[in-house]
mmCIF file of N, CA and C in Angstrom:
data_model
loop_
_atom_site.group_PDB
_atom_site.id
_atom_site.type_symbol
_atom_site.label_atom_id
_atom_site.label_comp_id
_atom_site.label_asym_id
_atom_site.label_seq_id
_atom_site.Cartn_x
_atom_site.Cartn_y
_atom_site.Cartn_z
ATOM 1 N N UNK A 7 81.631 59.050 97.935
ATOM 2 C CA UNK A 7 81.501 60.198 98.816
ATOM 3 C C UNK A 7 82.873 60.686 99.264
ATOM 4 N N UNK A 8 83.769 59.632 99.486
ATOM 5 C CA UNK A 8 84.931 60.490 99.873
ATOM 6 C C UNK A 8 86.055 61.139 98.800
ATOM 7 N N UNK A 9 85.521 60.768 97.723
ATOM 8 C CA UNK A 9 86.242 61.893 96.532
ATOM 9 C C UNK A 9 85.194 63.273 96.693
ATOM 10 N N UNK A 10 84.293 63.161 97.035
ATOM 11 C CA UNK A 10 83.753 64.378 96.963
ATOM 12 C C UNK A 10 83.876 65.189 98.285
ATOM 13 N N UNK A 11 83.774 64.347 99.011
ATOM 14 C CA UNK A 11 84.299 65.010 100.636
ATOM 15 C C UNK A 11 86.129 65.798 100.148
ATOM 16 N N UNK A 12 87.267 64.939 99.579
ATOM 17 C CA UNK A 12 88.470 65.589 99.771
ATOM 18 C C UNK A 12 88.087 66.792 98.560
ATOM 19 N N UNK A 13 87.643 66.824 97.260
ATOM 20 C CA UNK A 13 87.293 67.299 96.163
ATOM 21 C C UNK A 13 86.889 68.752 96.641
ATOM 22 N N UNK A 14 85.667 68.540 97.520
ATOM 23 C CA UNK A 14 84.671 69.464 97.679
ATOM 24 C C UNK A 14 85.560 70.458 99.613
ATOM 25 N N UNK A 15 86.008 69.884 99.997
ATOM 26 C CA UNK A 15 86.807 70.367 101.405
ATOM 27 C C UNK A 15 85.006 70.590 102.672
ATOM 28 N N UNK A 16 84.058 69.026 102.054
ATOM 29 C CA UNK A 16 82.885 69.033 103.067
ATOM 30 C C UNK A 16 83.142 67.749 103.929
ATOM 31 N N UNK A 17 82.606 67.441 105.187
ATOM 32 C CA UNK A 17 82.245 66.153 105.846
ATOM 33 C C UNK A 17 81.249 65.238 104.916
ATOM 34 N N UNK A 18 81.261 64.140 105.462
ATOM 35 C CA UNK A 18 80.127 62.961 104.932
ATOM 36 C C UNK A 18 78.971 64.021 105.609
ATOM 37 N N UNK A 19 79.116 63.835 106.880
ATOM 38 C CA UNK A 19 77.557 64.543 107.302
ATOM 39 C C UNK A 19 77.070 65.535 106.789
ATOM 40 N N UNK A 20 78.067 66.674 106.403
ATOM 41 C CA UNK A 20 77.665 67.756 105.720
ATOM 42 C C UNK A 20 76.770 67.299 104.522
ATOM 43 N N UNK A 21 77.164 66.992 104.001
ATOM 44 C CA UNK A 21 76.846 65.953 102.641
ATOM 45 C C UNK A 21 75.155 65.694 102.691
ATOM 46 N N UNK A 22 75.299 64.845 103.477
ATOM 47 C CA UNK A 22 74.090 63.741 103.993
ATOM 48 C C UNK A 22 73.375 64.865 104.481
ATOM 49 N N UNK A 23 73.607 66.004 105.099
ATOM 50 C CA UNK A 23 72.545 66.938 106.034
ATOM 51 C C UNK A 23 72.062 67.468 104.735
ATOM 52 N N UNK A 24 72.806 67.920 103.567
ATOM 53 C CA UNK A 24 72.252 69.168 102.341
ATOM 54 C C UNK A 24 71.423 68.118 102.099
ATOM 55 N N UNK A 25 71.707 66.784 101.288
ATOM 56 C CA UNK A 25 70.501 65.534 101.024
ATOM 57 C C UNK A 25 69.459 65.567 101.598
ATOM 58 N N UNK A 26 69.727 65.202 103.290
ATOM 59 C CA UNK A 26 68.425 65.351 103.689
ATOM 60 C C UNK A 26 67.888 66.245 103.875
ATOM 61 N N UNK A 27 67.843 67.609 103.356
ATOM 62 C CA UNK A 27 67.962 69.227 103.902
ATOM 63 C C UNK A 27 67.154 69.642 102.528
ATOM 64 N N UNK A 28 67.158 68.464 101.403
ATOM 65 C CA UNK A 28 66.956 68.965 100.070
ATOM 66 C C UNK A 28 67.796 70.037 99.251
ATOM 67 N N UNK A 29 68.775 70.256 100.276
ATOM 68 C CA UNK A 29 69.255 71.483 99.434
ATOM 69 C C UNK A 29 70.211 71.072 98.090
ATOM 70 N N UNK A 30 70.121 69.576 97.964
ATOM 71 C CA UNK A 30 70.534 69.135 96.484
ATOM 72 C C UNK A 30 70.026 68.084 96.232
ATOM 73 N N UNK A 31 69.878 67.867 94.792
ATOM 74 C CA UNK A 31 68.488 66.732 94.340
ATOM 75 C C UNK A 31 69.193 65.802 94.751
ATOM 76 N N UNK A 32 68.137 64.570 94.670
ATOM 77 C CA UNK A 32 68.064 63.302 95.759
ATOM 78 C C UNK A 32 69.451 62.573 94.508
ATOM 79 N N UNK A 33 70.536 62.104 95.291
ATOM 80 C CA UNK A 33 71.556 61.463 94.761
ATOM 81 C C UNK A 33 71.288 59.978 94.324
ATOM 82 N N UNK A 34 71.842 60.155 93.026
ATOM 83 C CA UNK A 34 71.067 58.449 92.693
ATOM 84 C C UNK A 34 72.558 57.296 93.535
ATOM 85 N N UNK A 35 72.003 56.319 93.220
ATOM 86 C CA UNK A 35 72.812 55.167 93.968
ATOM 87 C C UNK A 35 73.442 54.109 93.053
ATOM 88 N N UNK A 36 74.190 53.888 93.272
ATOM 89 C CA UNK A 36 74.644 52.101 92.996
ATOM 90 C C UNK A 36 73.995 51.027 93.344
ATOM 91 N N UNK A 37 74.154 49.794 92.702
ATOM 92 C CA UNK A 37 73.400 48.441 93.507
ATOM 93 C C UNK A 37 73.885 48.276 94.814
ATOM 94 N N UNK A 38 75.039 48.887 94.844
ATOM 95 C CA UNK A 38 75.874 48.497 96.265
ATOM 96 C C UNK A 38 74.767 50.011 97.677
ATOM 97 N N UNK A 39 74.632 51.227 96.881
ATOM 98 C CA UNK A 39 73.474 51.704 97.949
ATOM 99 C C UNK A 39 74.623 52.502 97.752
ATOM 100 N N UNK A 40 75.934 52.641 97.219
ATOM 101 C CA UNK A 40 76.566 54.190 96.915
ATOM 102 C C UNK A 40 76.168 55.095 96.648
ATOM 103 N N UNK A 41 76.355 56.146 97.074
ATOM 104 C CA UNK A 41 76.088 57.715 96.316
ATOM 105 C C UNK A 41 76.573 57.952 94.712
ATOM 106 N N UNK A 42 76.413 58.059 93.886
ATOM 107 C CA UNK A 42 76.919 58.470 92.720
ATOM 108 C C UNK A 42 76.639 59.639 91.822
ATOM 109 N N UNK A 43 77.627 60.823 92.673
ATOM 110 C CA UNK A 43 77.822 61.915 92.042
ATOM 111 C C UNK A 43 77.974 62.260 90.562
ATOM 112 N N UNK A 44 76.869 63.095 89.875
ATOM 113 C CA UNK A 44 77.002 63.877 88.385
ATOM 114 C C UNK A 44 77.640 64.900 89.112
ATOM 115 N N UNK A 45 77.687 65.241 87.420
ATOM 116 C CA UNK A 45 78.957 67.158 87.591
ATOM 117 C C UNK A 45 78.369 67.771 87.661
ATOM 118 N N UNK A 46 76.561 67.782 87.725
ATOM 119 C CA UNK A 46 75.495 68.572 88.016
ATOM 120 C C UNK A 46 75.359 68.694 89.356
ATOM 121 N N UNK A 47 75.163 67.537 90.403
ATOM 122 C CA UNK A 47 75.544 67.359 91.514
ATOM 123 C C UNK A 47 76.614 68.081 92.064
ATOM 124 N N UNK A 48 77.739 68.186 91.802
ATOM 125 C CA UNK A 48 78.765 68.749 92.171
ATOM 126 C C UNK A 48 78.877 69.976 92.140
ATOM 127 N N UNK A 49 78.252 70.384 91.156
ATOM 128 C CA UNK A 49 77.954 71.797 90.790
ATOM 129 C C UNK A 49 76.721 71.931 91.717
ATOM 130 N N UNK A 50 75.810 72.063 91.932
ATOM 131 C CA UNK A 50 74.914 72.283 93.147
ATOM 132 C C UNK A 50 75.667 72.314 94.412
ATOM 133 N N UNK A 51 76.482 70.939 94.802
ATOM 134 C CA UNK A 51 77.365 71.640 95.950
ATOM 135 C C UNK A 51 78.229 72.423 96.031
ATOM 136 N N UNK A 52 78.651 72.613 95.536
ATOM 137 C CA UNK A 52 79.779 73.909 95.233
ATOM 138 C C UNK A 52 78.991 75.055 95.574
ATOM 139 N N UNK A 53 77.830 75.042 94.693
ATOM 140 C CA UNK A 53 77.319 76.413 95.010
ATOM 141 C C UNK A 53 76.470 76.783 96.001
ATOM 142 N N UNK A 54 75.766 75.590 97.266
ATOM 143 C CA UNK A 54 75.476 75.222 97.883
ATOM 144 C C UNK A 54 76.328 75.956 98.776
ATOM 145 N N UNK A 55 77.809 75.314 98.843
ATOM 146 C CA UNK A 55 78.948 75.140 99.501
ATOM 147 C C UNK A 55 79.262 77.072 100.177
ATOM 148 N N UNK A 56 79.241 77.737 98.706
ATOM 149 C CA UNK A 56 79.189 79.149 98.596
ATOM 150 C C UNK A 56 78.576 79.776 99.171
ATOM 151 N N UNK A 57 77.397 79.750 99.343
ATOM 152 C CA UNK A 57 76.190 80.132 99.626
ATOM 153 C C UNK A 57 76.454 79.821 101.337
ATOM 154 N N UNK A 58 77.129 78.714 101.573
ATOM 155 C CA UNK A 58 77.254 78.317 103.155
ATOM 156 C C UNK A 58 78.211 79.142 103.842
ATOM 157 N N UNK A 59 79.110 79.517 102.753
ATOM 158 C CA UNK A 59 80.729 80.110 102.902
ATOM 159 C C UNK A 59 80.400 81.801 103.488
ATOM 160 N N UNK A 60 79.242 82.284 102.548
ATOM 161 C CA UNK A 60 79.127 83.278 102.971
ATOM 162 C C UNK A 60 78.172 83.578 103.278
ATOM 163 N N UNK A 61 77.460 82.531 104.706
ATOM 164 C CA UNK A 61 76.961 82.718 105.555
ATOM 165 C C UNK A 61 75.373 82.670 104.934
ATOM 166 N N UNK A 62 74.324 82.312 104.113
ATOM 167 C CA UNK A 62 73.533 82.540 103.460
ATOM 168 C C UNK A 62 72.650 81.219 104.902
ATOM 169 N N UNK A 63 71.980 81.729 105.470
ATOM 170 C CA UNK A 63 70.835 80.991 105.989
ATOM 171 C C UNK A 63 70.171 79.589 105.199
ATOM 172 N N UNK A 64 70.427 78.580 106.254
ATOM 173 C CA UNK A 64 69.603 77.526 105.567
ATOM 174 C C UNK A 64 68.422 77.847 104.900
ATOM 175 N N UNK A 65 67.467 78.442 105.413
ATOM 176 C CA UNK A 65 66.095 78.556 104.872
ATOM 177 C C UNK A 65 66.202 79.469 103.593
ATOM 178 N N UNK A 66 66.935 80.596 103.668
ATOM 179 C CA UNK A 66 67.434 81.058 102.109
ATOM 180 C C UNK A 66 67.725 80.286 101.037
ATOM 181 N N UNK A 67 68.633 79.344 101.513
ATOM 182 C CA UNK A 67 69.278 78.483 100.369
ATOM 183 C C UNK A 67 68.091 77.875 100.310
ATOM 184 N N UNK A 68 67.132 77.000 101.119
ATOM 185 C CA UNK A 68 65.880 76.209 101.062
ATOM 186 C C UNK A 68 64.644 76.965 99.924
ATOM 187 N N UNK A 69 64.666 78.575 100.110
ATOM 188 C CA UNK A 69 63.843 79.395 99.194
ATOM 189 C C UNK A 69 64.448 79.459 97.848
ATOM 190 N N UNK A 70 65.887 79.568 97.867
ATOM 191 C CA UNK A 70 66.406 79.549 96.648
ATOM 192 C C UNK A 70 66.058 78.105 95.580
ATOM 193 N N UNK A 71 65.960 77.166 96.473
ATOM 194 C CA UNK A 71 66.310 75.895 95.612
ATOM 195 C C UNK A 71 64.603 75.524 95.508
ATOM 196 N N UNK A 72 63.811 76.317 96.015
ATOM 197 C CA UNK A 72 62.141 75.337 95.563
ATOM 198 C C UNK A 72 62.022 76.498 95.150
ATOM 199 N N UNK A 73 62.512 77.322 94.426
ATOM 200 C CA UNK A 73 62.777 78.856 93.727
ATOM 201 C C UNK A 73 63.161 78.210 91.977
ATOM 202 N N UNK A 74 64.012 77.418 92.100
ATOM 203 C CA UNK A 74 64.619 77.106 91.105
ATOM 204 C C UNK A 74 63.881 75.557 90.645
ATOM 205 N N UNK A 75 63.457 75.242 91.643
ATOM 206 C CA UNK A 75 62.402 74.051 90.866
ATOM 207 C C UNK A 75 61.035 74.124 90.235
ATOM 208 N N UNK A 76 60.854 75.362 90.414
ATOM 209 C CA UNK A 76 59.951 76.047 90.492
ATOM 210 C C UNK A 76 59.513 76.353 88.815
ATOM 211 N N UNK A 77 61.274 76.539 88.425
ATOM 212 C CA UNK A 77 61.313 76.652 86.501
ATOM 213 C C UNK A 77 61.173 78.112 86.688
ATOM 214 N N UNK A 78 61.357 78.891 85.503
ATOM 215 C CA UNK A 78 61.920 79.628 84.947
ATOM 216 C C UNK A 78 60.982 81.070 85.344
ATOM 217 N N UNK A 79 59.858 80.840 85.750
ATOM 218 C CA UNK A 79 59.059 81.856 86.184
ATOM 219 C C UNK A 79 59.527 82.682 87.400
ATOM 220 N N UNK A 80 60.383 81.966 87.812
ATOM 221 C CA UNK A 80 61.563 82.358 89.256
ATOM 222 C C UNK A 80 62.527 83.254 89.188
ATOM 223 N N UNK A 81 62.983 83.235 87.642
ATOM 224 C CA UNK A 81 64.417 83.810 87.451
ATOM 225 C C UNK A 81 64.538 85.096 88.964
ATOM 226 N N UNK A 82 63.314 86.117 88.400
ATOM 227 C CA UNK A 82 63.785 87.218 89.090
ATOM 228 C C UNK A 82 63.690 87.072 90.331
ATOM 229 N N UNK A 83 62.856 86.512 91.462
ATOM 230 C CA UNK A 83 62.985 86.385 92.054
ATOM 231 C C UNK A 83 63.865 86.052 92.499
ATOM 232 N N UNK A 84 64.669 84.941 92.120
ATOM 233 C CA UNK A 84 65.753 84.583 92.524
ATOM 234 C C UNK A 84 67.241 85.602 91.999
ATOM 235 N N UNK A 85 67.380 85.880 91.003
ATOM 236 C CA UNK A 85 68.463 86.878 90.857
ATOM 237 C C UNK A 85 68.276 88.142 92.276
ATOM 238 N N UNK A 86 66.593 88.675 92.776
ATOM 239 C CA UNK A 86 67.101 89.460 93.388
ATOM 240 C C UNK A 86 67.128 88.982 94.997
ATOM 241 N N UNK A 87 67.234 87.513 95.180
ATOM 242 C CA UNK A 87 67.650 86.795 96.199
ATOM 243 C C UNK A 87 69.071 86.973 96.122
ATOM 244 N N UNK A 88 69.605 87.247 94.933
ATOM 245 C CA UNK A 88 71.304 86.395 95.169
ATOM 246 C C UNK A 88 71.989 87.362 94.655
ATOM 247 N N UNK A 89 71.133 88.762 94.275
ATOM 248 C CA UNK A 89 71.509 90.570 94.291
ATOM 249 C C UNK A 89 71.529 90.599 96.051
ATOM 250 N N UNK A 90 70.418 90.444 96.435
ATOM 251 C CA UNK A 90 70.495 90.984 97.859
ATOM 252 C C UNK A 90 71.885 90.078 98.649
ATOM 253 N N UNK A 91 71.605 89.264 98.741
ATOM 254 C CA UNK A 91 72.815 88.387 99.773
ATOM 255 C C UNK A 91 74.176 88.925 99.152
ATOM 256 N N UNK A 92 74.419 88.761 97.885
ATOM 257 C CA UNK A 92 75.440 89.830 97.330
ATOM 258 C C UNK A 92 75.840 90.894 97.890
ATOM 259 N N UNK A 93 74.704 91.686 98.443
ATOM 260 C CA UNK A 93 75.113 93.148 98.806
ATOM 261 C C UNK A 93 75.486 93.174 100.241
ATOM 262 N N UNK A 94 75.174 92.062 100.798
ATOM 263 C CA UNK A 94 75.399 91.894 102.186
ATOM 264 C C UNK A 94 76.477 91.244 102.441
ATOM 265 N N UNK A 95 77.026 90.193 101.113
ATOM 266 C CA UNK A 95 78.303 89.761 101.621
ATOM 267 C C UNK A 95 79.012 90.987 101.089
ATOM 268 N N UNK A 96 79.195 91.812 100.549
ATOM 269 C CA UNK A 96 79.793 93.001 99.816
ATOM 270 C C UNK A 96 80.162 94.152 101.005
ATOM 271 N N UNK A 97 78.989 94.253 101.987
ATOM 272 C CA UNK A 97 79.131 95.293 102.913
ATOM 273 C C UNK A 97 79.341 94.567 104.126
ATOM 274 N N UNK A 98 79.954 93.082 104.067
ATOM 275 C CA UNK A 98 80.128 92.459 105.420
ATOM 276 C C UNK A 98 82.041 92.594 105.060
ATOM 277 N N UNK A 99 82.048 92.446 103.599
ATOM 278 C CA UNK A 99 83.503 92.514 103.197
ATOM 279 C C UNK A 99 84.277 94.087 103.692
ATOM 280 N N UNK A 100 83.429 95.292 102.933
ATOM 281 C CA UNK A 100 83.659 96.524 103.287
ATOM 282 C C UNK A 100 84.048 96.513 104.750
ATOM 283 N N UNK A 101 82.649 96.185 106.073
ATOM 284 C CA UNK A 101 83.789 96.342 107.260
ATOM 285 C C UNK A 101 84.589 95.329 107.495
ATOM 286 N N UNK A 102 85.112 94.012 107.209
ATOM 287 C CA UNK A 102 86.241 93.541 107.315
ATOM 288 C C UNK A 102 87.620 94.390 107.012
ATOM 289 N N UNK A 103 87.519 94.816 105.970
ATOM 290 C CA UNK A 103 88.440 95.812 105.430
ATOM 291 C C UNK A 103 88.505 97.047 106.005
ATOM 292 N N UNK A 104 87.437 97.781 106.226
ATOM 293 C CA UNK A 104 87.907 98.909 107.385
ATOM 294 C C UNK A 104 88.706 98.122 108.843
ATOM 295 N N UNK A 105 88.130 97.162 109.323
ATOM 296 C CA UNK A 105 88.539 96.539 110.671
ATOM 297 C C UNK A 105 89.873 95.993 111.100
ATOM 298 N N UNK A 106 90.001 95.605 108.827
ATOM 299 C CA UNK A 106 91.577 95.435 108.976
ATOM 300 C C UNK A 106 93.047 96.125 108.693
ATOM 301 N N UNK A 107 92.033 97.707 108.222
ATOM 302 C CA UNK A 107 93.034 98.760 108.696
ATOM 303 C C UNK A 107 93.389 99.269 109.570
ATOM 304 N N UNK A 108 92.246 99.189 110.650
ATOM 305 C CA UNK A 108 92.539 99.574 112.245
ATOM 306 C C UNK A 108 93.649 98.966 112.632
ATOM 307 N N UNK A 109 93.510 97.261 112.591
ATOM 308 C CA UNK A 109 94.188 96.434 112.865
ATOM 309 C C UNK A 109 95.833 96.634 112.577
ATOM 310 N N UNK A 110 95.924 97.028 111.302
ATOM 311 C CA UNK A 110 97.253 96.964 110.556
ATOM 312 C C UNK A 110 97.806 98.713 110.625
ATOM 313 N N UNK A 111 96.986 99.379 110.928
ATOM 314 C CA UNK A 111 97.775 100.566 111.737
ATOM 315 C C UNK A 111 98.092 100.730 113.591
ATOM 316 N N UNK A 112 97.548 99.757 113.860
ATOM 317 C CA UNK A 112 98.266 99.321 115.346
ATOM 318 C C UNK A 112 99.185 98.589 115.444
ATOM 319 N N UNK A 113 99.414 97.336 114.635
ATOM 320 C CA UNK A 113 100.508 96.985 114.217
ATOM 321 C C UNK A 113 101.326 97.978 113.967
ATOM 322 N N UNK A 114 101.588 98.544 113.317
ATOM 323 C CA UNK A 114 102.610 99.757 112.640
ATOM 324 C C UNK A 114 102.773 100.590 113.358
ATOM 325 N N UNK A 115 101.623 101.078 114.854
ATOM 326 C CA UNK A 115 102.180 101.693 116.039
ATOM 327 C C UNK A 115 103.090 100.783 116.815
ATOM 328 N N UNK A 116 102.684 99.866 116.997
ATOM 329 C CA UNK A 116 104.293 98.550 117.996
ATOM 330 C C UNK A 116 104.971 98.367 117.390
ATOM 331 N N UNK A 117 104.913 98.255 115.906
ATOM 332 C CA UNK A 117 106.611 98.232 115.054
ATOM 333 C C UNK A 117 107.265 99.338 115.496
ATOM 334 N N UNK A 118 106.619 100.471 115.470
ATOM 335 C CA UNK A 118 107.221 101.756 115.693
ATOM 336 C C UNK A 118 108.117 102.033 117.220
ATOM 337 N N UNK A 119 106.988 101.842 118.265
ATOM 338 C CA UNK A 119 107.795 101.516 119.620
ATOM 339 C C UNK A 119 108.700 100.480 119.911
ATOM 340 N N UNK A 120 108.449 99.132 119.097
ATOM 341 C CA UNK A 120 109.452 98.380 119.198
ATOM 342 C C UNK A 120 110.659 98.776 118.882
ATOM 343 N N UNK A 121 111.078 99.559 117.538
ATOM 344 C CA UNK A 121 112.045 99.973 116.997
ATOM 345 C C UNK A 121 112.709 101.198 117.714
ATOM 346 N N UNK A 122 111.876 102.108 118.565
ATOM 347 C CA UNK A 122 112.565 103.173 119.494
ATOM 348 C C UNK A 122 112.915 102.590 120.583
ATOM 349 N N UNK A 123 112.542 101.200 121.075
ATOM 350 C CA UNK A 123 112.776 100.275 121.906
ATOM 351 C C UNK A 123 114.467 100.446 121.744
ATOM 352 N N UNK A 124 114.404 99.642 120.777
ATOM 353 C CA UNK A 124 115.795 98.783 120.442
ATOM 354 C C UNK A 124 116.735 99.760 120.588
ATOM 355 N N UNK A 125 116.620 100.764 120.019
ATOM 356 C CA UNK A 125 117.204 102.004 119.294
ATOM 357 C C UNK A 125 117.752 102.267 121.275
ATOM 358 N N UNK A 126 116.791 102.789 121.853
ATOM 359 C CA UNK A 126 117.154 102.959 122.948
ATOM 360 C C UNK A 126 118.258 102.138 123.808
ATOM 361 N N UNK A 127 117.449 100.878 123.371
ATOM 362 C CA UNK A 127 118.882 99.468 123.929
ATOM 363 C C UNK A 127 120.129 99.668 123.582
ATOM 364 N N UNK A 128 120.051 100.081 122.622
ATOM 365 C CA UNK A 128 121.316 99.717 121.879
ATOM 366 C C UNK A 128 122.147 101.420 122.281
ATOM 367 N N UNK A 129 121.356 102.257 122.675
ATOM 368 C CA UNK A 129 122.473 103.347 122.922
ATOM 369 C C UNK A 129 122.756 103.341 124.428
ATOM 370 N N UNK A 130 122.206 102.347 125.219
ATOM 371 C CA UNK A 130 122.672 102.608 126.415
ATOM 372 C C UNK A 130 124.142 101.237 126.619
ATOM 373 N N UNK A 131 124.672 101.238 125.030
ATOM 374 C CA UNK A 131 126.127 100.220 125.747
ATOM 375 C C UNK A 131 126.971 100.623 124.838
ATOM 376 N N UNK A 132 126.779 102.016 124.486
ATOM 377 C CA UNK A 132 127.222 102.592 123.455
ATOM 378 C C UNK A 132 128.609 103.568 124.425
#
């Protein structure tokens, strides 16, 4: 677990919550009662991980994944699960990006006064 904790940038608990959460198939074990991660595994968290990153509701990811166990009769459903959340991380991106032009043209108004600042300083020892 803790190659996959530094690997993956998750907690143990995180881990242990998707397990017990189902949101990735049941991890087989060692005699010792280890976790022992496939690259299938890993690949489920990752995309798990994604899905967390950009904000996708537990119970979504929960519809997605008994969506996908579901076999192949799902596809569409699920593509237009992960069209829609798409479009929402897409138009959550759009106003970030308007929000961070506001941002970065107020900046560029206090560069501006800062610099008539100085300008001013500097002619009164002139």
């Amino acid at each position: 677990m803790n190659e996959i904790k530094e690997k993956l940038g998750l907690s143990a608990s995180t881990l242990r919550y998707y397990e017990k959460e189902q949101l990735i198939p049941a991890i087989t074990r060692d005699s010792s009662g280890n976790r022992r991660y496939t690259d299938t595994d890993l690949e489920w968290i990752t995309f798990i991980k994604t899905l967390r990153d950009t904000d996708m509701p537990i119970r979504m990811i929960k519809e997605y994944v008994a969506m996908f166990q579901e076999g192949a009769d799902t596809i569409t459903a699920r593509k237009e699960l992960m069209a829609a959340h798409a479009e929402k991380v897409q138009q959550e991106i759009d106003q970030k990006l308007a929000s961070l032009k506001v941002l970065q043209k107020k900046v560029k108004y206090y560069d501006t006064i800062d610099r008539r600042k100085q300008r001013l300083s500097e002619r009164a020892f002139k």
